[in-house]
Amino acid sequence: MQTMSTTNDEGLKTSGKHSTIWLDTIHQQKFKPLDSNTDTDVLIIGGGISGITTAYCLAKAGRKVVLIEDGLLYSGETGRTTAHVSNALDDRYSEIIKLHGEEKAKLVAGSHTDAISFIEKTTGDLNIECDFKRLNGYLFLHPNDEQKTLDDEYEATQKVGVVTKMLSEVPGLQNEKGSCLNFEQQAQFHPLKYLNGLVDFITNNGGTIYTQTHADDVKERTVTANGYNIKANHIVVATNSPINNMFTLHTKQFAYRTYVVGALVPKNLMEAALWWDTGNPESKWVAYPYHYARLQPYNDQFDMLIVGGEDHKTGQEDEEAKTQEQRYDNLIAWAKERFPQVQKVVYKWSGQVLEPVDALAFIGKNPGDDHVYVITGDSGNGITHGTIGGILVSDLIMGNENPWNKVYDPSRITMKATGDFLKEAGNMAAQYVDFLKAGDIKSIEELENGEGAIMNVGLKKVAVYKNDMGNV
C-alpha cells in the first residue's frame, strides 16, 4: 500500500479562489511528489475523475499504473463540479442527431447511460459510501425559449433510447409554468467520496500516485515532470484542458466559465431531483447559458441546494458588464424564486467547462501520436464524460473492442459544425485583439486564476496569463 504525504499546503487544494462543498467534506488525499526517474506501463496525467477512472480500470486489469497530479487530487475541475450524474446532455440529442446522425447519437446516449451504471456498480463493488442515489431529472423551458425545444428533444430521446416522458408541470419548482421533459434513472452522488474509494483500490493494487508533480513535457513514450523522466508504454493526458503541445485539440473546443452557489434548505423538506432549464436562445454565446440545480445531504439539520449557471466565455465576462458577484447574486435570486425553502448561502465557487465544436468529447489517441491518449471536452457533463473516458481509454490501451471509439475519436472532423466553429474562432480572435489593448497591471499577484493582462517588465510590455491552477 502506498504511503501518503502529510505536508499541509492549502494552496494545493483547488485551482479556484473559493473552496467547494466537496473539498470541505472529504479527506483530500495527498501523496509525495515525484523525486526520481521511473518507468511504468501506463502513465496518467491528471488526478480528476477521468484520470482516476482510467487508473482504476487498468489497475483492476492488473496493469502497472502511475498517476501524477499538479496539485492535490481533485484540485482541478472535478473538485468544482456540481456532480450531476446524467444522460441528459447539455448539447441536446436533437443537435447531436443533426451533427452526427442517429446511429452515432444512439452510441452517445448508450455511453452516458452505461457511465451512470458503471458508477453505481463500482460504488457497490467497493462498498463506497458516497450518497449515490438514482432520481429523476427535469428539463424545463428558459423564459425566452419555446415549447418546440422540449418537443424536439423528446422526439430525439425516443430515437436514441433515453427514457423520457413529457410532464405538464415541473415537479419541485414553484413559479415555473408549463411542461417539462422528465429524464428517468438519473443519479447524484458525492464525487470525491466516490473517487477516494477508487484511489484506495488503485494504491492497494499496485498503482502509484504522485501529487505536486507537474508534467512539463510530453513525448511519445516519455514525460518530464518535476525535472525527472517517466518512461511509459502508454501516456494518458486527463487534465480537462489539453496540455500546451496538443495544439490541434485547443482549436477544436472553447472554454466557458460557470458559477455555482450552495444554499442551506431544511432537511428532508424537498424531494431530491436534478433540474435544468433549456438555456437562453437569445444569448450571444454559442453555448446557450442555462441554470441547473440539485440537492446534496449536508448535516443533521440541512440539505444543500446547489445551483449553477451564469456562464460566459472564459476571459470575456466584461462583454456582459456583469461582475462575478453580480453573477452569484443572479443565481441566488433565480434559486429563491423557484425554491422558497432556501436559507443561508454557504458556498460560492466557479469552474471551467470546455465546449467541443461538434458537441462530443475528445477521447482516444491524441492526433498524430500512437501511444498518447487524451480525455477532454466535457461540455458540462464532466462526471459521465470522465467515466466514459476512463472506460474507453483503458479499453484502447488493453486492445479491447469498444463501440464508442469512433464516436469520440479526437481526430474526427465534423463538417456540419463549421458554422459554430467559425463563430467561436472569430470570437477568440477578437478576444486576443482586446487582450493586447488591455490596461497594465503592476504585478502578477493582481491576476486571478484564468485571467490575463499586459505588464511592464523594464522597458518592455509582456503578456501574462495565469491558468486555473495558478501557473503563470
Short mmCIF file of C-alpha atoms in Angstrom, two decimals:
data_model
loop_
_atom_site.label_atom_id
_atom_site.label_comp_id
_atom_site.label_asym_id
_atom_site.label_seq_id
_atom_site.Cartn_x
_atom_site.Cartn_y
_atom_site.Cartn_z
CA MET A 1 0.00 0.00 0.00
CA GLN A 2 1.36 3.43 -0.94
CA THR A 3 2.12 5.91 1.85
CA MET A 4 0.60 9.39 1.70
CA SER A 5 2.45 12.63 2.38
CA THR A 6 1.41 14.58 5.47
CA THR A 7 2.63 18.02 4.36
CA ASN A 8 -0.09 20.66 4.67
CA ASP A 9 -0.42 23.22 1.89
CA GLU A 10 -3.82 24.86 1.45
CA GLY A 11 -2.68 26.40 -1.86
CA LEU A 12 -2.69 22.95 -3.47
CA LYS A 13 -6.30 22.09 -2.60
CA THR A 14 -8.05 23.65 -5.54
CA SER A 15 -7.44 25.63 -8.72
CA GLY A 16 -10.10 28.19 -7.83
CA LYS A 17 -10.35 31.12 -5.45
CA HIS A 18 -13.14 29.57 -3.35
CA SER A 19 -13.50 26.09 -1.91
CA THR A 20 -16.46 23.80 -2.56
CA ILE A 21 -18.75 21.57 -0.54
CA TRP A 22 -16.95 18.51 -1.94
CA LEU A 23 -13.46 19.62 -0.94
CA ASP A 24 -14.59 20.68 2.54
CA THR A 25 -16.31 17.37 3.35
CA ILE A 26 -13.61 14.80 2.50
CA HIS A 27 -10.02 13.97 3.33
CA GLN A 28 -8.23 15.20 0.20
CA GLN A 29 -5.56 12.59 -0.34
CA LYS A 30 -2.03 13.82 -0.94
CA PHE A 31 0.97 11.72 -1.95
CA LYS A 32 4.66 12.52 -2.22
CA PRO A 33 5.96 14.45 -5.26
CA LEU A 34 7.94 12.63 -7.93
CA ASP A 35 11.60 12.78 -6.86
CA SER A 36 13.42 10.39 -9.23
CA ASN A 37 13.30 8.90 -12.71
CA THR A 38 10.87 5.99 -13.05
CA ASP A 39 9.12 3.79 -15.58
CA THR A 40 5.71 2.19 -15.87
CA ASP A 41 3.33 0.52 -18.29
CA VAL A 42 0.78 3.38 -18.23
CA LEU A 43 1.33 6.96 -17.07
CA ILE A 44 -1.77 9.05 -16.39
CA ILE A 45 -1.54 12.83 -16.09
CA GLY A 46 -4.41 14.29 -14.08
CA GLY A 47 -5.99 13.43 -10.74
CA GLY A 48 -9.64 14.10 -11.53
CA ILE A 49 -12.45 11.72 -12.45
CA SER A 50 -11.05 11.00 -15.95
CA GLY A 51 -7.56 10.09 -14.78
CA ILE A 52 -8.63 8.21 -11.66
CA THR A 53 -11.28 6.19 -13.50
CA THR A 54 -8.68 5.25 -16.14
CA ALA A 55 -6.23 4.23 -13.42
CA TYR A 56 -8.91 2.20 -11.63
CA CYS A 57 -9.88 0.28 -14.79
CA LEU A 58 -6.26 -0.51 -15.61
CA ALA A 59 -5.27 -1.43 -12.04
CA LYS A 60 -8.30 -3.71 -11.89
CA ALA A 61 -6.99 -5.42 -15.05
CA GLY A 62 -3.56 -5.89 -13.46
CA ARG A 63 -1.65 -3.22 -15.41
CA LYS A 64 1.19 -1.21 -13.85
CA VAL A 65 -0.07 2.36 -13.44
CA VAL A 66 1.49 5.66 -12.35
CA LEU A 67 -0.72 8.75 -11.92
CA ILE A 68 0.63 12.27 -11.45
CA GLU A 69 -1.26 15.40 -10.39
CA ASP A 70 -0.08 19.02 -10.38
CA GLY A 71 -1.68 19.90 -7.03
CA LEU A 72 -3.59 17.58 -4.74
CA LEU A 73 -6.03 15.01 -6.10
CA TYR A 74 -9.33 16.58 -7.27
CA SER A 75 -7.76 20.07 -7.21
CA GLY A 76 -8.93 20.75 -10.77
CA GLU A 77 -12.43 20.82 -12.24
CA THR A 78 -13.58 17.55 -10.65
CA GLY A 79 -13.44 19.24 -7.25
CA ARG A 80 -15.51 22.13 -8.65
CA THR A 81 -18.31 20.19 -10.33
CA THR A 82 -21.97 20.12 -9.29
CA ALA A 83 -21.92 16.33 -9.83
CA HIS A 84 -25.00 15.72 -11.94
CA VAL A 85 -24.74 12.06 -12.99
CA SER A 86 -26.87 12.18 -16.09
CA ASN A 87 -27.51 11.00 -19.63
CA ALA A 88 -29.42 14.24 -20.33
CA LEU A 89 -26.81 16.12 -22.33
CA ASP A 90 -26.21 19.87 -22.35
CA ASP A 91 -25.88 19.89 -26.14
CA ARG A 92 -29.19 18.03 -26.66
CA TYR A 93 -29.76 14.81 -28.57
CA SER A 94 -31.71 16.74 -31.20
CA GLU A 95 -28.49 18.63 -32.01
CA ILE A 96 -26.27 15.54 -31.83
CA ILE A 97 -28.50 13.74 -34.35
CA LYS A 98 -28.15 16.70 -36.74
CA LEU A 99 -24.37 16.75 -36.38
CA HIS A 100 -23.56 13.04 -36.22
CA GLY A 101 -26.59 11.05 -37.36
CA GLU A 102 -28.99 8.83 -35.46
CA GLU A 103 -26.76 5.75 -35.13
CA LYS A 104 -23.87 7.66 -33.57
CA ALA A 105 -26.30 9.52 -31.33
CA LYS A 106 -27.51 6.13 -30.04
CA LEU A 107 -23.92 5.24 -29.15
CA VAL A 108 -23.52 8.57 -27.36
CA ALA A 109 -26.70 8.00 -25.36
CA GLY A 110 -25.64 4.47 -24.52
CA SER A 111 -22.22 5.61 -23.33
CA HIS A 112 -23.67 8.08 -20.83
CA THR A 113 -26.27 5.58 -19.64
CA ASP A 114 -23.51 2.99 -19.17
CA ALA A 115 -21.38 5.55 -17.30
CA ILE A 116 -24.14 6.00 -14.71
CA SER A 117 -24.39 2.23 -14.31
CA PHE A 118 -20.59 1.94 -14.03
CA ILE A 119 -20.53 4.43 -11.14
CA GLU A 120 -23.43 2.65 -9.44
CA LYS A 121 -21.80 -0.79 -9.81
CA THR A 122 -18.36 0.43 -8.71
CA THR A 123 -19.89 2.08 -5.66
CA GLY A 124 -21.40 -1.28 -4.72
CA ASP A 125 -18.34 -3.38 -5.62
CA LEU A 126 -16.02 -1.27 -3.45
CA ASN A 127 -18.59 -0.51 -0.71
CA ILE A 128 -18.11 3.23 -1.15
CA GLU A 129 -20.36 5.47 0.98
CA CYS A 130 -20.79 8.42 -1.37
CA ASP A 131 -24.51 9.34 -1.20
CA PHE A 132 -25.20 7.69 -4.58
CA LYS A 133 -28.89 7.96 -5.41
CA ARG A 134 -30.99 7.31 -8.51
CA LEU A 135 -33.57 10.03 -9.18
CA ASN A 136 -35.46 11.95 -11.84
CA GLY A 137 -34.13 14.83 -13.91
CA TYR A 138 -36.38 17.61 -15.23
CA LEU A 139 -35.62 19.74 -18.29
CA PHE A 140 -37.85 22.82 -18.48
CA LEU A 141 -38.01 25.92 -20.65
CA HIS A 142 -35.96 29.05 -20.19
CA PRO A 143 -38.33 32.09 -20.23
CA ASN A 144 -37.02 33.05 -23.69
CA ASP A 145 -37.36 29.57 -25.16
CA GLU A 146 -40.26 27.83 -26.94
CA GLN A 147 -42.08 24.53 -26.46
CA LYS A 148 -40.58 23.26 -29.71
CA THR A 149 -37.24 22.82 -27.92
CA LEU A 150 -38.76 20.31 -25.50
CA ASP A 151 -40.81 18.62 -28.24
CA ASP A 152 -37.72 18.17 -30.44
CA GLU A 153 -35.70 16.78 -27.55
CA TYR A 154 -38.46 14.38 -26.55
CA GLU A 155 -38.58 13.05 -30.11
CA ALA A 156 -34.78 12.75 -30.22
CA THR A 157 -34.55 10.89 -26.91
CA GLN A 158 -37.09 8.36 -28.15
CA LYS A 159 -34.92 7.74 -31.20
CA VAL A 160 -31.69 7.20 -29.25
CA GLY A 161 -33.10 5.07 -26.42
CA VAL A 162 -33.07 7.53 -23.50
CA VAL A 163 -36.13 7.04 -21.26
CA THR A 164 -38.14 10.28 -21.09
CA LYS A 165 -41.73 11.43 -20.80
CA MET A 166 -43.38 14.81 -21.13
CA LEU A 167 -44.98 16.24 -17.97
CA SER A 168 -47.45 19.10 -17.76
CA GLU A 169 -45.59 20.81 -14.89
CA VAL A 170 -42.13 20.92 -13.31
CA PRO A 171 -42.05 18.83 -10.10
CA GLY A 172 -40.40 20.51 -7.14
CA LEU A 173 -40.31 24.04 -8.60
CA GLN A 174 -42.53 26.97 -7.74
CA ASN A 175 -43.28 29.79 -10.19
CA GLU A 176 -42.33 27.63 -13.19
CA LYS A 177 -45.28 27.30 -15.54
CA GLY A 178 -45.51 24.92 -18.46
CA SER A 179 -44.33 21.44 -19.31
CA CYS A 180 -41.03 19.70 -18.75
CA LEU A 181 -39.20 16.65 -20.05
CA ASN A 182 -38.66 14.01 -17.36
CA PHE A 183 -35.41 12.03 -17.70
CA GLU A 184 -35.73 8.87 -15.61
CA GLN A 185 -32.96 6.93 -13.83
CA GLN A 186 -30.55 9.83 -13.43
CA ALA A 187 -28.30 10.00 -10.37
CA GLN A 188 -26.33 12.14 -7.95
CA PHE A 189 -23.51 11.44 -5.51
CA HIS A 190 -20.60 12.96 -3.59
CA PRO A 191 -17.94 12.79 -6.33
CA LEU A 192 -14.88 12.98 -4.11
CA LYS A 193 -16.06 10.35 -1.63
CA TYR A 194 -16.52 8.10 -4.67
CA LEU A 195 -13.07 8.90 -6.05
CA ASN A 196 -11.41 8.38 -2.68
CA GLY A 197 -12.73 4.82 -2.86
CA LEU A 198 -11.20 4.34 -6.32
CA VAL A 199 -7.88 5.80 -5.15
CA ASP A 200 -7.77 3.33 -2.26
CA PHE A 201 -8.30 0.49 -4.73
CA ILE A 202 -5.59 1.79 -7.07
CA THR A 203 -2.94 2.14 -4.37
CA ASN A 204 -3.89 -1.20 -2.76
CA ASN A 205 -3.47 -2.94 -6.12
CA GLY A 206 -0.02 -1.81 -7.20
CA GLY A 207 -0.76 1.67 -8.56
CA THR A 208 1.47 4.62 -7.69
CA ILE A 209 0.30 8.22 -7.29
CA TYR A 210 2.43 11.36 -7.11
CA THR A 211 0.92 14.75 -6.21
CA GLN A 212 2.62 18.17 -6.55
CA THR A 213 4.07 16.76 -9.77
CA HIS A 214 3.83 18.96 -12.85
CA ALA A 215 4.17 17.49 -16.35
CA ASP A 216 6.50 19.85 -18.22
CA ASP A 217 6.90 17.95 -21.49
CA VAL A 218 5.03 15.05 -23.11
CA LYS A 219 6.62 12.98 -25.84
CA GLU A 220 5.61 9.67 -27.41
CA ARG A 221 6.88 7.45 -24.58
CA THR A 222 8.45 9.88 -22.09
CA VAL A 223 7.10 12.61 -19.82
CA THR A 224 9.31 15.08 -17.99
CA ALA A 225 7.84 16.09 -14.62
CA ASN A 226 9.49 17.93 -11.72
CA GLY A 227 12.74 17.64 -13.70
CA TYR A 228 12.61 13.82 -13.82
CA ASN A 229 11.73 11.44 -16.66
CA ILE A 230 8.89 8.95 -16.56
CA LYS A 231 9.10 6.34 -19.32
CA ALA A 232 5.83 4.63 -20.20
CA ASN A 233 4.40 2.38 -22.89
CA HIS A 234 1.21 4.45 -22.86
CA ILE A 235 0.54 8.03 -21.71
CA VAL A 236 -2.92 9.36 -20.87
CA VAL A 237 -3.49 13.13 -20.64
CA ALA A 238 -6.60 13.62 -18.49
CA THR A 239 -6.23 17.27 -17.50
CA ASN A 240 -9.60 18.76 -18.62
CA SER A 241 -7.82 21.22 -20.92
CA PRO A 242 -5.14 19.55 -23.09
CA ILE A 243 -1.57 20.46 -22.23
CA ASN A 244 0.25 23.09 -24.29
CA ASN A 245 1.76 20.95 -27.07
CA MET A 246 -1.63 19.44 -28.00
CA PHE A 247 -2.40 22.31 -30.34
CA THR A 248 -4.97 20.52 -32.54
CA LEU A 249 -7.38 19.94 -29.65
CA HIS A 250 -7.03 23.52 -28.40
CA THR A 251 -8.50 24.69 -31.72
CA LYS A 252 -11.48 22.28 -31.58
CA GLN A 253 -13.02 23.39 -28.29
CA PHE A 254 -13.67 26.59 -26.39
CA ALA A 255 -13.59 27.38 -22.67
CA TYR A 256 -16.55 28.73 -20.70
CA ARG A 257 -16.69 29.77 -17.05
CA THR A 258 -19.69 28.66 -14.99
CA TYR A 259 -20.74 29.78 -11.49
CA VAL A 260 -22.21 27.89 -8.52
CA VAL A 261 -23.85 28.72 -5.20
CA GLY A 262 -24.67 26.32 -2.37
CA ALA A 263 -27.55 27.27 -0.03
CA LEU A 264 -28.99 25.57 3.04
CA VAL A 265 -32.55 24.19 2.97
CA PRO A 266 -34.27 22.41 5.90
CA LYS A 267 -33.50 18.70 5.81
CA ASN A 268 -35.95 16.38 4.01
CA LEU A 269 -38.21 19.30 3.05
CA MET A 270 -37.55 18.81 -0.68
CA GLU A 271 -37.55 15.67 -2.78
CA ALA A 272 -34.17 15.16 -4.44
CA ALA A 273 -34.04 15.64 -8.22
CA LEU A 274 -31.94 17.19 -10.97
CA TRP A 275 -33.27 20.33 -12.65
CA TRP A 276 -32.07 22.11 -15.80
CA ASP A 277 -33.59 24.86 -17.92
CA THR A 278 -33.04 24.82 -21.68
CA GLY A 279 -30.79 27.89 -21.78
CA ASN A 280 -31.24 31.32 -23.28
CA PRO A 281 -31.54 31.12 -27.11
CA GLU A 282 -31.04 34.90 -27.28
CA SER A 283 -27.58 34.68 -25.70
CA LYS A 284 -24.56 35.96 -27.59
CA TRP A 285 -22.71 32.76 -26.67
CA VAL A 286 -22.82 29.69 -28.92
CA ALA A 287 -23.27 27.50 -25.80
CA TYR A 288 -26.58 28.88 -24.51
CA PRO A 289 -26.10 29.60 -20.77
CA TYR A 290 -28.56 27.65 -18.67
CA HIS A 291 -29.39 27.04 -14.99
CA TYR A 292 -29.05 23.73 -13.19
CA ALA A 293 -29.82 22.60 -9.64
CA ARG A 294 -29.72 19.57 -7.32
CA LEU A 295 -29.78 18.66 -3.62
CA GLN A 296 -26.95 17.20 -1.54
CA PRO A 297 -27.13 15.84 2.04
CA TYR A 298 -25.23 18.26 4.30
CA ASN A 299 -25.76 17.70 8.05
CA ASP A 300 -28.42 16.65 10.56
CA GLN A 301 -30.41 19.86 10.12
CA PHE A 302 -29.93 20.84 6.49
CA ASP A 303 -29.58 19.66 2.95
CA MET A 304 -27.75 21.85 0.47
CA LEU A 305 -29.30 23.16 -2.72
CA ILE A 306 -26.54 23.50 -5.33
CA VAL A 307 -27.39 25.88 -8.19
CA GLY A 308 -25.21 26.70 -11.20
CA GLY A 309 -25.28 28.87 -14.30
CA GLU A 310 -24.45 32.43 -15.45
CA ASP A 311 -21.88 31.03 -17.92
CA HIS A 312 -19.72 33.20 -20.15
CA LYS A 313 -16.79 32.67 -22.48
CA THR A 314 -13.63 32.42 -20.37
CA GLY A 315 -11.87 35.76 -20.16
CA GLN A 316 -14.86 37.66 -21.59
CA GLU A 317 -17.03 38.34 -18.56
CA ASP A 318 -16.83 42.07 -19.28
CA GLU A 319 -18.76 41.52 -22.53
CA GLU A 320 -21.98 41.42 -20.47
CA ALA A 321 -20.99 44.11 -17.94
CA LYS A 322 -21.52 41.73 -15.01
CA THR A 323 -19.10 41.23 -12.16
CA GLN A 324 -18.56 37.81 -10.60
CA GLU A 325 -20.55 38.91 -7.54
CA GLN A 326 -23.44 40.01 -9.74
CA ARG A 327 -23.45 36.56 -11.34
CA TYR A 328 -23.59 34.91 -7.92
CA ASP A 329 -26.39 37.32 -6.90
CA ASN A 330 -28.31 36.39 -10.05
CA LEU A 331 -28.01 32.70 -9.20
CA ILE A 332 -29.25 33.31 -5.66
CA ALA A 333 -32.24 35.32 -6.95
CA TRP A 334 -33.04 32.59 -9.52
CA ALA A 335 -32.92 29.93 -6.81
CA LYS A 336 -35.06 31.81 -4.28
CA GLU A 337 -37.75 32.44 -6.88
CA ARG A 338 -38.08 28.70 -7.57
CA PHE A 339 -37.05 27.23 -4.21
CA PRO A 340 -38.53 29.35 -1.39
CA GLN A 341 -37.04 26.86 1.08
CA VAL A 342 -33.61 28.44 0.51
CA GLN A 343 -31.99 29.90 3.62
CA LYS A 344 -28.35 30.89 4.12
CA VAL A 345 -25.93 30.78 1.16
CA VAL A 346 -22.85 28.90 2.36
CA TYR A 347 -20.80 28.36 -0.83
CA LYS A 348 -19.87 30.29 -3.95
CA TRP A 349 -17.46 28.88 -6.49
CA SER A 350 -16.81 28.73 -10.23
CA GLY A 351 -15.47 26.18 -12.69
CA GLN A 352 -14.42 25.84 -16.31
CA VAL A 353 -16.32 23.92 -18.97
CA LEU A 354 -14.80 23.01 -22.35
CA GLU A 355 -17.27 23.08 -25.23
CA PRO A 356 -16.26 20.91 -28.23
CA VAL A 357 -17.18 22.43 -31.56
CA ASP A 358 -19.33 19.40 -32.51
CA ALA A 359 -20.89 18.69 -29.08
CA LEU A 360 -18.94 15.49 -28.31
CA ALA A 361 -15.92 14.93 -26.05
CA PHE A 362 -12.49 14.06 -27.44
CA ILE A 363 -11.46 10.67 -26.05
CA GLY A 364 -8.80 8.44 -27.59
CA LYS A 365 -5.40 8.73 -29.26
CA ASN A 366 -4.08 12.25 -29.50
CA PRO A 367 -3.92 13.25 -33.19
CA GLY A 368 -0.50 12.33 -34.58
CA ASP A 369 0.53 10.10 -31.66
CA ASP A 370 0.47 6.31 -31.33
CA HIS A 371 0.94 5.99 -27.58
CA VAL A 372 -0.53 9.22 -26.18
CA TYR A 373 -4.23 9.36 -25.29
CA VAL A 374 -6.38 12.31 -24.31
CA ILE A 375 -9.67 12.82 -22.44
CA THR A 376 -11.12 16.32 -22.81
CA GLY A 377 -14.21 18.27 -23.90
CA ASP A 378 -16.64 17.56 -21.05
CA SER A 379 -19.26 20.05 -22.34
CA GLY A 380 -20.92 20.38 -18.94
CA ASN A 381 -21.29 16.62 -18.42
CA GLY A 382 -17.94 16.07 -16.78
CA ILE A 383 -18.92 13.22 -14.46
CA THR A 384 -20.23 10.93 -17.18
CA HIS A 385 -17.69 12.10 -19.78
CA GLY A 386 -14.86 11.45 -17.32
CA THR A 387 -16.22 7.98 -16.62
CA ILE A 388 -16.66 7.25 -20.33
CA GLY A 389 -13.10 8.43 -20.87
CA GLY A 390 -11.72 6.06 -18.26
CA ILE A 391 -13.59 3.09 -19.70
CA LEU A 392 -12.78 3.86 -23.34
CA VAL A 393 -9.08 4.73 -22.97
CA SER A 394 -8.39 1.72 -20.76
CA ASP A 395 -10.06 -0.47 -23.41
CA LEU A 396 -7.91 1.08 -26.15
CA ILE A 397 -4.74 0.50 -24.14
CA MET A 398 -5.68 -3.12 -23.42
CA GLY A 399 -6.70 -3.79 -27.03
CA ASN A 400 -10.36 -4.36 -26.19
CA GLU A 401 -13.11 -3.56 -28.71
CA ASN A 402 -15.22 -0.58 -27.68
CA PRO A 403 -18.17 0.69 -29.77
CA TRP A 404 -17.61 4.29 -28.63
CA ASN A 405 -14.15 4.57 -30.19
CA LYS A 406 -15.04 6.30 -33.48
CA VAL A 407 -17.72 8.50 -31.90
CA TYR A 408 -15.24 10.19 -29.57
CA ASP A 409 -12.13 9.94 -31.78
CA PRO A 410 -10.08 13.15 -31.26
CA SER A 411 -9.06 13.08 -34.95
CA ARG A 412 -12.62 13.31 -36.26
CA ILE A 413 -13.81 16.13 -38.49
CA THR A 414 -17.48 17.11 -38.32
CA MET A 415 -18.22 19.37 -41.28
CA LYS A 416 -21.71 20.25 -40.05
CA ALA A 417 -20.12 22.03 -37.07
CA THR A 418 -18.33 24.54 -39.30
CA GLY A 419 -20.77 27.43 -38.62
CA ASP A 420 -20.36 27.32 -34.86
CA PHE A 421 -16.63 26.77 -35.25
CA LEU A 422 -16.23 29.93 -37.32
CA LYS A 423 -18.33 31.94 -34.87
CA GLU A 424 -16.27 30.72 -31.91
CA ALA A 425 -12.96 31.16 -33.74
CA GLY A 426 -13.89 34.70 -34.73
CA ASN A 427 -14.83 35.45 -31.14
CA MET A 428 -11.48 34.06 -29.96
CA ALA A 429 -9.54 36.22 -32.45
CA ALA A 430 -11.42 39.31 -31.29
CA GLN A 431 -10.61 38.38 -27.72
CA TYR A 432 -6.88 38.47 -28.43
CA VAL A 433 -7.19 41.92 -30.02
CA ASP A 434 -8.88 43.15 -26.85
CA PHE A 435 -6.21 41.39 -24.80
CA LEU A 436 -3.43 43.32 -26.49
CA LYS A 437 -5.21 46.59 -25.79
CA ALA A 438 -5.79 45.76 -22.12
CA GLY A 439 -4.60 48.07 -19.37
CA ASP A 440 -1.38 47.28 -17.48
CA ILE A 441 -1.08 45.52 -14.13
CA LYS A 442 1.74 46.29 -11.73
CA SER A 443 2.40 42.73 -10.51
CA ILE A 444 1.42 39.14 -11.26
CA GLU A 445 -0.26 38.93 -7.86
CA GLU A 446 -3.08 41.12 -9.21
CA LEU A 447 -4.17 38.35 -11.61
CA GLU A 448 -6.91 35.92 -10.58
CA ASN A 449 -6.74 32.35 -11.90
CA GLY A 450 -7.93 32.23 -15.52
CA GLU A 451 -7.07 35.89 -16.21
CA GLY A 452 -4.53 37.62 -18.46
CA ALA A 453 -3.18 41.16 -18.79
CA ILE A 454 -0.28 43.29 -20.02
CA MET A 455 2.51 44.03 -17.53
CA ASN A 456 5.56 46.29 -17.80
CA VAL A 457 8.88 44.45 -17.37
CA GLY A 458 11.63 47.03 -17.59
CA LEU A 459 11.09 48.87 -20.87
CA LYS A 460 9.02 46.06 -22.40
CA LYS A 461 5.36 45.15 -22.27
CA VAL A 462 4.78 41.44 -21.57
CA ALA A 463 1.56 39.44 -21.99
CA VAL A 464 0.93 37.48 -18.76
CA TYR A 465 -1.66 34.74 -18.26
CA LYS A 466 -2.44 32.75 -15.08
CA ASN A 467 -4.22 29.41 -15.71
CA ASP A 468 -6.85 27.77 -13.49
CA MET A 469 -4.13 26.06 -11.43
CA GLY A 470 -2.41 29.39 -10.72
CA ASN A 471 0.53 28.70 -13.05
CA VAL A 472 1.80 31.80 -14.91
#
